[in-house]
């Protein structure tokens, strides 16, 4: 193998730059040429590809976002569109491709790996932590810390004004961000899609806190359950309970990656290239019990990601 390429795809995540850096440096260390594909799969079909040198990935380990840019390209599900992508890679003589992204990006990578001889490895980059085959995805830890920062600030004003706040966090259909943020933020209630709770229980907890003399409450709501305004409406109309809403939104995707995300991204990026050098393809790298592992794309999709329900049960006992 002489030439590989790397792209980032889907929603960006802090630590993607560190992963690109690791791919580029590992490739060059091992005598490979490495190309950056700018703008995800769209950039690939448009041929927006440039060779990267060691210096091109200097000073990026600490930066959020992805300097290779990212995009969502639903058209990539179309085999005709993928044909163009394969042609572009072949024209450049690229023999290996590293795709850094989430679920949708992996589906594109799996399809490519089944249709071409170019070897393909996935690296999990998404704040949602919703990918099977890895305990953590790149960006999750940073997003979690961003949410905690916000919860701490909202708690101050919630406490001063004796208010109930609903804080809506990202995660698509996964409750990982909400669950861990709810625990670390000392919230009264955590609502996740994996374990739907009756709103009456949320109201009971608000009342129990009030009875203990605590006049403010924090409810952490995963976006996969419903929106914060929807929950506030139910609370008002059904239980006459007022709540303020904060939707954290894309602030959760930005910012300097945490040390944990930088290290995770560096290890996974390095491992992805090691696998290509070993002739592997059609696999996603991950970390399990602090050991690097790889899983066939098919197996990643066979299992359904679920939040750790033991952690959820523990959280219940902490917010009595
Ligand atoms: O997958 C990452 C994520 O940030 C989800 O948490 C969220 O639902 C989605 O992307 C938002 O996507 P977009 O930036 O395209 O609106």
mmCIF file of C-alpha atoms and ligand atoms in Angstrom:
data_model
loop_
_atom_site.group_PDB
_atom_site.id
_atom_site.type_symbol
_atom_site.label_atom_id
_atom_site.label_comp_id
_atom_site.label_asym_id
_atom_site.label_seq_id
_atom_site.Cartn_x
_atom_site.Cartn_y
_atom_site.Cartn_z
ATOM 1 C CA UNK A 1 0.000 0.000 0.000
ATOM 2 C CA UNK A 2 1.380 3.382 -1.016
ATOM 3 C CA UNK A 3 -1.437 5.940 -0.915
ATOM 4 C CA UNK A 4 -4.340 6.420 1.447
ATOM 5 C CA UNK A 5 -6.985 9.126 1.911
ATOM 6 C CA UNK A 6 -8.971 10.441 4.843
ATOM 7 C CA UNK A 7 -12.302 12.266 5.104
ATOM 8 C CA UNK A 8 -14.677 13.467 7.791
ATOM 9 C CA UNK A 9 -18.393 13.106 7.248
ATOM 10 C CA UNK A 10 -21.734 13.812 8.953
ATOM 11 C CA UNK A 11 -22.097 16.043 11.994
ATOM 12 C CA UNK A 12 -18.696 17.284 13.106
ATOM 13 C CA UNK A 13 -17.333 16.379 16.534
ATOM 14 C CA UNK A 14 -14.531 17.849 18.649
ATOM 15 C CA UNK A 15 -11.498 15.631 18.218
ATOM 16 C CA UNK A 16 -11.994 14.975 14.510
ATOM 17 C CA UNK A 17 -8.936 17.132 13.794
ATOM 18 C CA UNK A 18 -6.873 15.071 16.220
ATOM 19 C CA UNK A 19 -8.026 11.909 14.414
ATOM 20 C CA UNK A 20 -7.074 13.335 10.982
ATOM 21 C CA UNK A 21 -3.694 14.336 12.393
ATOM 22 C CA UNK A 22 -3.128 10.822 13.710
ATOM 23 C CA UNK A 23 -4.063 9.264 10.361
ATOM 24 C CA UNK A 24 -1.789 11.613 8.435
ATOM 25 C CA UNK A 25 1.192 11.263 10.755
ATOM 26 C CA UNK A 26 0.911 7.494 11.095
ATOM 27 C CA UNK A 27 0.652 7.151 7.327
ATOM 28 C CA UNK A 28 3.708 9.313 6.694
ATOM 29 C CA UNK A 29 5.666 7.592 9.483
ATOM 30 C CA UNK A 30 5.010 4.322 7.677
ATOM 31 C CA UNK A 31 6.113 5.647 4.292
ATOM 32 C CA UNK A 32 2.662 6.242 2.782
ATOM 33 C CA UNK A 33 1.374 9.221 0.852
ATOM 34 C CA UNK A 34 -1.816 10.556 2.401
ATOM 35 C CA UNK A 35 -4.582 12.637 0.843
ATOM 36 C CA UNK A 36 -7.199 14.796 2.534
ATOM 37 C CA UNK A 37 -10.671 14.746 1.005
ATOM 38 C CA UNK A 38 -12.307 18.124 1.668
ATOM 39 C CA UNK A 39 -16.060 18.199 2.372
ATOM 40 C CA UNK A 40 -16.844 14.553 3.143
ATOM 41 C CA UNK A 41 -18.367 12.306 0.484
ATOM 42 C CA UNK A 42 -19.466 15.377 -1.493
ATOM 43 C CA UNK A 43 -15.849 16.485 -1.715
ATOM 44 C CA UNK A 44 -14.905 13.000 -2.821
ATOM 45 C CA UNK A 45 -17.311 12.927 -5.759
ATOM 46 C CA UNK A 46 -16.300 16.467 -6.676
ATOM 47 C CA UNK A 47 -12.631 15.487 -6.561
ATOM 48 C CA UNK A 48 -11.777 17.985 -3.842
ATOM 49 C CA UNK A 49 -8.689 16.089 -2.764
ATOM 50 C CA UNK A 50 -5.212 17.282 -1.799
ATOM 51 C CA UNK A 51 -2.060 15.616 -0.547
ATOM 52 C CA UNK A 52 -1.355 16.323 3.133
ATOM 53 C CA UNK A 53 2.092 16.669 4.648
ATOM 54 C CA UNK A 54 3.099 16.535 8.305
ATOM 55 C CA UNK A 55 2.989 20.341 8.541
ATOM 56 C CA UNK A 56 -0.596 20.455 7.235
ATOM 57 C CA UNK A 57 -1.795 18.817 10.414
ATOM 58 C CA UNK A 58 0.309 20.909 12.791
ATOM 59 C CA UNK A 59 -1.544 23.067 15.300
ATOM 60 C CA UNK A 60 -4.879 21.328 14.869
ATOM 61 C CA UNK A 61 -4.952 18.823 17.739
ATOM 62 C CA UNK A 62 -6.447 21.519 19.971
ATOM 63 C CA UNK A 63 -9.046 22.773 17.485
ATOM 64 C CA UNK A 64 -12.726 21.858 17.368
ATOM 65 C CA UNK A 65 -14.566 21.153 14.121
ATOM 66 C CA UNK A 66 -12.767 19.519 11.214
ATOM 67 C CA UNK A 67 -10.318 21.321 8.973
ATOM 68 C CA UNK A 68 -11.288 18.895 6.192
ATOM 69 C CA UNK A 69 -14.887 20.181 6.465
ATOM 70 C CA UNK A 70 -17.852 17.871 6.680
ATOM 71 C CA UNK A 71 -21.169 17.343 4.944
ATOM 72 C CA UNK A 72 -24.201 15.118 4.962
ATOM 73 C CA UNK A 73 -24.834 13.556 1.553
ATOM 74 C CA UNK A 74 -28.004 11.414 1.492
ATOM 75 C CA UNK A 75 -27.417 10.847 -2.267
ATOM 76 C CA UNK A 76 -24.442 8.682 -1.338
ATOM 77 C CA UNK A 77 -26.968 5.868 -0.747
ATOM 78 C CA UNK A 78 -27.282 5.775 -4.552
ATOM 79 C CA UNK A 79 -24.803 3.281 -6.131
ATOM 80 C CA UNK A 80 -24.394 5.540 -9.179
ATOM 81 C CA UNK A 81 -23.123 8.360 -6.938
ATOM 82 C CA UNK A 82 -20.724 5.952 -5.226
ATOM 83 C CA UNK A 83 -19.402 4.867 -8.623
ATOM 84 C CA UNK A 84 -18.181 8.423 -9.174
ATOM 85 C CA UNK A 85 -16.502 8.361 -5.758
ATOM 86 C CA UNK A 86 -14.713 5.101 -6.516
ATOM 87 C CA UNK A 87 -13.561 6.451 -9.872
ATOM 88 C CA UNK A 88 -12.035 9.517 -8.181
ATOM 89 C CA UNK A 89 -10.132 7.360 -5.706
ATOM 90 C CA UNK A 90 -8.900 5.050 -8.453
ATOM 91 C CA UNK A 91 -7.748 7.951 -10.620
ATOM 92 C CA UNK A 92 -5.455 9.047 -7.794
ATOM 93 C CA UNK A 93 -4.240 5.509 -7.137
ATOM 94 C CA UNK A 94 -5.594 5.543 -3.595
ATOM 95 C CA UNK A 95 -5.578 2.115 -2.013
ATOM 96 C CA UNK A 96 -6.961 2.815 1.434
ATOM 97 C CA UNK A 97 -9.646 5.142 2.815
ATOM 98 C CA UNK A 98 -10.264 6.238 6.398
ATOM 99 C CA UNK A 99 -13.758 7.586 7.065
ATOM 100 C CA UNK A 100 -14.196 9.526 10.305
ATOM 101 C CA UNK A 101 -17.848 9.986 11.196
ATOM 102 C CA UNK A 102 -21.009 8.495 12.622
ATOM 103 C CA UNK A 103 -23.666 6.030 11.605
ATOM 104 C CA UNK A 104 -24.522 7.507 8.185
ATOM 105 C CA UNK A 105 -20.845 7.870 7.280
ATOM 106 C CA UNK A 106 -20.238 4.225 8.188
ATOM 107 C CA UNK A 107 -23.081 3.115 5.926
ATOM 108 C CA UNK A 108 -21.397 4.920 3.037
ATOM 109 C CA UNK A 109 -18.035 3.394 3.950
ATOM 110 C CA UNK A 110 -19.513 -0.103 4.169
ATOM 111 C CA UNK A 111 -21.164 0.243 0.769
ATOM 112 C CA UNK A 112 -17.887 1.473 -0.727
ATOM 113 C CA UNK A 113 -15.888 -1.351 0.810
ATOM 114 C CA UNK A 114 -18.267 -3.889 -0.734
ATOM 115 C CA UNK A 115 -18.026 -2.306 -4.169
ATOM 116 C CA UNK A 116 -14.333 -1.563 -4.579
ATOM 117 C CA UNK A 117 -10.963 -3.110 -3.962
ATOM 118 C CA UNK A 118 -9.835 0.019 -2.091
ATOM 119 C CA UNK A 119 -9.639 -0.841 1.595
ATOM 120 C CA UNK A 120 -11.886 1.099 3.950
ATOM 121 C CA UNK A 121 -11.735 1.660 7.715
ATOM 122 C CA UNK A 122 -14.197 3.670 9.844
ATOM 123 C CA UNK A 123 -13.295 5.802 12.860
ATOM 124 C CA UNK A 124 -16.184 6.719 15.212
ATOM 125 C CA UNK A 125 -16.556 10.516 15.296
ATOM 126 C CA UNK A 126 -19.840 11.818 16.694
ATOM 127 C CA UNK A 127 -20.917 13.530 19.887
ATOM 128 C CA UNK A 128 -23.875 11.122 20.160
ATOM 129 C CA UNK A 129 -21.894 8.048 21.332
ATOM 130 C CA UNK A 130 -24.422 5.950 19.419
ATOM 131 C CA UNK A 131 -22.121 3.584 17.531
ATOM 132 C CA UNK A 132 -21.864 -0.105 18.380
ATOM 133 C CA UNK A 133 -18.435 -1.693 18.693
ATOM 134 C CA UNK A 134 -16.942 1.090 20.791
ATOM 135 C CA UNK A 135 -17.488 2.247 24.360
ATOM 136 C CA UNK A 136 -16.900 5.873 23.360
ATOM 137 C CA UNK A 137 -16.986 7.933 20.189
ATOM 138 C CA UNK A 138 -14.714 10.883 19.473
ATOM 139 C CA UNK A 139 -16.395 14.118 20.586
ATOM 140 C CA UNK A 140 -18.679 12.622 23.214
ATOM 141 C CA UNK A 141 -16.516 13.602 26.195
ATOM 142 C CA UNK A 142 -16.085 17.185 24.992
ATOM 143 C CA UNK A 143 -19.817 17.600 24.299
ATOM 144 C CA UNK A 144 -20.556 16.210 27.742
ATOM 145 C CA UNK A 145 -18.268 18.768 29.332
ATOM 146 C CA UNK A 146 -19.879 21.553 27.310
ATOM 147 C CA UNK A 147 -23.301 20.456 28.567
ATOM 148 C CA UNK A 148 -22.105 20.290 32.184
ATOM 149 C CA UNK A 149 -20.722 23.775 31.880
ATOM 150 C CA UNK A 150 -24.123 24.981 30.676
ATOM 151 C CA UNK A 151 -26.045 23.079 33.357
ATOM 152 C CA UNK A 152 -23.845 24.566 36.094
ATOM 153 C CA UNK A 153 -24.597 28.049 34.792
ATOM 154 C CA UNK A 154 -28.321 27.432 34.441
ATOM 155 C CA UNK A 155 -28.376 25.985 37.957
ATOM 156 C CA UNK A 156 -27.130 29.311 39.330
ATOM 157 C CA UNK A 157 -29.976 31.296 37.828
ATOM 158 C CA UNK A 158 -32.532 28.518 38.430
ATOM 159 C CA UNK A 159 -31.579 28.588 42.086
ATOM 160 C CA UNK A 160 -31.670 32.401 42.385
ATOM 161 C CA UNK A 161 -35.133 32.576 40.837
ATOM 162 C CA UNK A 162 -36.462 29.299 42.229
ATOM 163 C CA UNK A 163 -37.356 28.006 38.792
ATOM 164 C CA UNK A 164 -37.607 24.692 37.021
ATOM 165 C CA UNK A 165 -35.521 24.383 33.858
ATOM 166 C CA UNK A 166 -35.727 21.847 31.079
ATOM 167 C CA UNK A 167 -32.377 21.531 29.293
ATOM 168 C CA UNK A 168 -32.632 19.828 25.916
ATOM 169 C CA UNK A 169 -29.469 18.096 24.761
ATOM 170 C CA UNK A 170 -28.465 16.458 21.482
ATOM 171 C CA UNK A 171 -27.882 12.758 20.887
ATOM 172 C CA UNK A 172 -30.300 11.991 18.060
ATOM 173 C CA UNK A 173 -31.983 8.723 19.200
ATOM 174 C CA UNK A 174 -29.445 8.012 21.928
ATOM 175 C CA UNK A 175 -29.697 9.084 25.563
ATOM 176 C CA UNK A 176 -25.972 8.848 26.399
ATOM 177 C CA UNK A 177 -25.313 12.590 26.503
ATOM 178 C CA UNK A 178 -28.472 13.277 28.528
ATOM 179 C CA UNK A 179 -27.822 10.461 30.978
ATOM 180 C CA UNK A 180 -24.225 11.281 31.818
ATOM 181 C CA UNK A 181 -24.875 15.037 31.767
ATOM 182 C CA UNK A 182 -27.867 14.541 34.046
ATOM 183 C CA UNK A 183 -25.769 12.604 36.540
ATOM 184 C CA UNK A 184 -22.746 14.905 36.406
ATOM 185 C CA UNK A 185 -24.980 17.975 36.515
ATOM 186 C CA UNK A 186 -26.882 16.735 39.579
ATOM 187 C CA UNK A 187 -30.234 17.021 37.799
ATOM 188 C CA UNK A 188 -33.570 16.107 39.357
ATOM 189 C CA UNK A 189 -34.766 14.222 36.271
ATOM 190 C CA UNK A 190 -33.215 12.631 33.202
ATOM 191 C CA UNK A 191 -35.403 11.792 30.231
ATOM 192 C CA UNK A 192 -33.924 9.435 27.639
ATOM 193 C CA UNK A 193 -35.506 7.659 24.656
ATOM 194 C CA UNK A 194 -34.271 4.223 25.741
ATOM 195 C CA UNK A 195 -36.353 4.268 28.929
ATOM 196 C CA UNK A 196 -39.388 6.461 28.560
ATOM 197 C CA UNK A 197 -40.670 7.732 31.859
ATOM 198 C CA UNK A 198 -44.127 8.999 32.634
ATOM 199 C CA UNK A 199 -44.160 12.788 32.968
ATOM 200 C CA UNK A 200 -46.052 12.384 36.253
ATOM 201 C CA UNK A 201 -42.834 10.957 37.756
ATOM 202 C CA UNK A 202 -40.934 14.050 36.672
ATOM 203 C CA UNK A 203 -43.574 16.214 38.331
ATOM 204 C CA UNK A 204 -43.429 14.076 41.501
ATOM 205 C CA UNK A 205 -39.679 14.633 41.694
ATOM 206 C CA UNK A 206 -40.092 18.384 41.295
ATOM 207 C CA UNK A 207 -42.647 18.306 44.139
ATOM 208 C CA UNK A 208 -40.477 16.118 46.359
ATOM 209 C CA UNK A 209 -37.580 18.532 45.893
ATOM 210 C CA UNK A 210 -39.881 21.410 46.810
ATOM 211 C CA UNK A 211 -41.051 19.558 49.906
ATOM 212 C CA UNK A 212 -37.408 19.259 50.970
ATOM 213 C CA UNK A 213 -37.084 23.018 50.629
ATOM 214 C CA UNK A 214 -35.367 22.967 47.235
ATOM 215 C CA UNK A 215 -37.163 25.466 45.059
ATOM 216 C CA UNK A 216 -35.417 24.838 41.758
ATOM 217 C CA UNK A 217 -35.216 21.782 39.558
ATOM 218 C CA UNK A 218 -33.145 20.781 36.550
ATOM 219 C CA UNK A 219 -34.612 18.347 34.037
ATOM 220 C CA UNK A 220 -32.195 17.046 31.394
ATOM 221 C CA UNK A 221 -34.086 15.991 28.288
ATOM 222 C CA UNK A 222 -32.630 14.019 25.379
ATOM 223 C CA UNK A 223 -33.779 15.406 22.030
ATOM 224 C CA UNK A 224 -34.813 11.863 21.036
ATOM 225 C CA UNK A 225 -37.669 11.957 23.589
ATOM 226 C CA UNK A 226 -39.313 15.231 22.566
ATOM 227 C CA UNK A 227 -38.400 18.904 22.431
ATOM 228 C CA UNK A 228 -38.097 21.062 25.546
ATOM 229 C CA UNK A 229 -41.068 23.282 24.549
ATOM 230 C CA UNK A 230 -43.198 20.159 24.025
ATOM 231 C CA UNK A 231 -42.347 18.915 27.506
ATOM 232 C CA UNK A 232 -42.946 22.361 29.024
ATOM 233 C CA UNK A 233 -46.381 22.448 27.354
ATOM 234 C CA UNK A 234 -47.351 19.070 28.814
ATOM 235 C CA UNK A 235 -46.098 20.120 32.255
ATOM 236 C CA UNK A 236 -48.162 23.304 32.126
ATOM 237 C CA UNK A 237 -51.338 21.977 30.556
ATOM 238 C CA UNK A 238 -51.557 18.690 32.440
ATOM 239 C CA UNK A 239 -49.919 19.529 35.772
ATOM 240 C CA UNK A 240 -49.961 23.347 35.939
ATOM 241 C CA UNK A 241 -46.194 23.302 36.470
ATOM 242 C CA UNK A 242 -44.090 26.104 34.965
ATOM 243 C CA UNK A 243 -40.725 25.330 33.371
ATOM 244 C CA UNK A 244 -38.181 27.366 31.437
ATOM 245 C CA UNK A 245 -36.576 25.819 28.379
ATOM 246 C CA UNK A 246 -32.973 25.904 27.226
ATOM 247 C CA UNK A 247 -32.085 24.148 23.987
ATOM 248 C CA UNK A 248 -28.321 23.814 23.938
ATOM 249 C CA UNK A 249 -28.184 23.059 20.210
ATOM 250 C CA UNK A 250 -25.009 23.205 18.151
ATOM 251 C CA UNK A 251 -22.911 24.718 20.905
ATOM 252 C CA UNK A 252 -22.552 21.056 21.940
ATOM 253 C CA UNK A 253 -20.698 20.227 18.746
ATOM 254 C CA UNK A 254 -18.080 22.957 19.003
ATOM 255 C CA UNK A 255 -15.156 23.889 21.168
ATOM 256 C CA UNK A 256 -11.676 22.643 21.970
ATOM 257 C CA UNK A 257 -11.607 18.878 22.310
ATOM 258 C CA UNK A 258 -11.059 17.554 25.820
ATOM 259 C CA UNK A 259 -7.826 15.728 26.615
ATOM 260 C CA UNK A 260 -9.772 12.442 26.628
ATOM 261 C CA UNK A 261 -11.096 13.085 23.122
ATOM 262 C CA UNK A 262 -7.672 14.093 21.812
ATOM 263 C CA UNK A 263 -6.104 10.916 23.148
ATOM 264 C CA UNK A 264 -8.965 8.723 21.942
ATOM 265 C CA UNK A 265 -8.851 10.305 18.480
ATOM 266 C CA UNK A 266 -5.072 9.925 18.307
ATOM 267 C CA UNK A 267 -5.201 6.261 19.276
ATOM 268 C CA UNK A 268 -8.083 5.415 16.935
ATOM 269 C CA UNK A 269 -6.597 7.333 13.990
ATOM 270 C CA UNK A 270 -3.286 5.568 14.487
ATOM 271 C CA UNK A 271 -4.987 2.181 14.749
ATOM 272 C CA UNK A 272 -7.056 2.766 11.596
ATOM 273 C CA UNK A 273 -3.866 3.165 9.554
ATOM 274 C CA UNK A 274 -2.280 0.140 11.252
ATOM 275 C CA UNK A 275 -5.267 -1.921 10.110
ATOM 276 C CA UNK A 276 -4.956 -0.652 6.527
ATOM 277 C CA UNK A 277 -1.268 -1.541 6.556
ATOM 278 C CA UNK A 278 -2.192 -5.011 7.788
ATOM 279 C CA UNK A 279 -4.506 -5.379 4.782
ATOM 280 C CA UNK A 280 -7.776 -5.069 6.727
ATOM 281 C CA UNK A 281 -10.901 -3.547 5.202
ATOM 282 C CA UNK A 282 -14.619 -3.088 5.855
ATOM 283 C CA UNK A 283 -14.093 -2.571 9.585
ATOM 284 C CA UNK A 284 -14.653 0.151 12.165
ATOM 285 C CA UNK A 285 -12.186 0.815 14.944
ATOM 286 C CA UNK A 286 -13.280 1.375 18.521
ATOM 287 C CA UNK A 287 -12.274 1.201 22.138
ATOM 288 C CA UNK A 288 -13.603 -1.380 24.578
ATOM 289 C CA UNK A 289 -12.378 -1.550 28.167
ATOM 290 C CA UNK A 290 -9.533 0.760 27.122
ATOM 291 C CA UNK A 291 -8.332 -1.690 24.454
ATOM 292 C CA UNK A 292 -8.447 -0.884 20.743
ATOM 293 C CA UNK A 293 -10.690 -3.196 18.773
ATOM 294 C CA UNK A 294 -12.142 -3.393 15.297
ATOM 295 C CA UNK A 295 -15.551 -4.635 14.211
ATOM 296 C CA UNK A 296 -16.888 -5.543 10.768
ATOM 297 C CA UNK A 297 -19.232 -2.800 9.515
ATOM 298 C CA UNK A 298 -22.029 -5.405 9.168
ATOM 299 C CA UNK A 299 -21.697 -6.288 12.857
ATOM 300 C CA UNK A 300 -21.698 -2.626 13.866
ATOM 301 C CA UNK A 301 -25.115 -2.304 12.230
ATOM 302 C CA UNK A 302 -26.452 -5.635 13.426
ATOM 303 C CA UNK A 303 -26.470 -4.550 17.061
ATOM 304 C CA UNK A 304 -28.531 -1.619 18.194
ATOM 305 C CA UNK A 305 -26.756 0.893 20.355
ATOM 306 C CA UNK A 306 -28.319 1.310 23.757
ATOM 307 C CA UNK A 307 -27.427 3.481 26.665
ATOM 308 C CA UNK A 308 -26.114 1.665 29.755
ATOM 309 C CA UNK A 309 -29.331 0.954 31.642
ATOM 310 C CA UNK A 310 -27.462 0.080 34.845
ATOM 311 C CA UNK A 311 -26.150 3.627 34.863
ATOM 312 C CA UNK A 312 -29.694 4.863 34.293
ATOM 313 C CA UNK A 313 -30.977 2.826 37.261
ATOM 314 C CA UNK A 314 -28.193 4.251 39.428
ATOM 315 C CA UNK A 315 -29.187 7.764 38.365
ATOM 316 C CA UNK A 316 -32.711 7.120 39.656
ATOM 317 C CA UNK A 317 -31.392 6.411 43.126
ATOM 318 C CA UNK A 318 -29.413 9.630 43.083
ATOM 319 C CA UNK A 319 -32.358 11.852 42.255
ATOM 320 C CA UNK A 320 -34.849 10.689 44.878
HETATM 321 O O1 LIG B 1 -25.223 13.411 15.048
HETATM 322 C C1 LIG B 1 -24.774 14.563 15.650
HETATM 323 C C2 LIG B 1 -25.885 15.542 15.824
HETATM 324 O O2 LIG B 1 -25.353 16.702 16.433
HETATM 325 C C3 LIG B 1 -27.107 15.045 16.596
HETATM 326 O O3 LIG B 1 -26.895 15.058 17.983
HETATM 327 C C4 LIG B 1 -28.165 16.005 16.131
HETATM 328 O O4 LIG B 1 -29.442 15.436 16.229
HETATM 329 C C5 LIG B 1 -27.785 16.231 14.689
HETATM 330 O O5 LIG B 1 -26.408 15.920 14.578
HETATM 331 C C6 LIG B 1 -28.002 17.639 14.180
HETATM 332 O O6 LIG B 1 -27.675 17.643 12.840
HETATM 333 P P1 LIG B 1 -27.525 18.962 11.953
HETATM 334 O O7 LIG B 1 -26.318 19.699 12.407
HETATM 335 O O8 LIG B 1 -27.397 18.458 10.569
HETATM 336 O O9 LIG B 1 -28.764 19.747 12.220
#
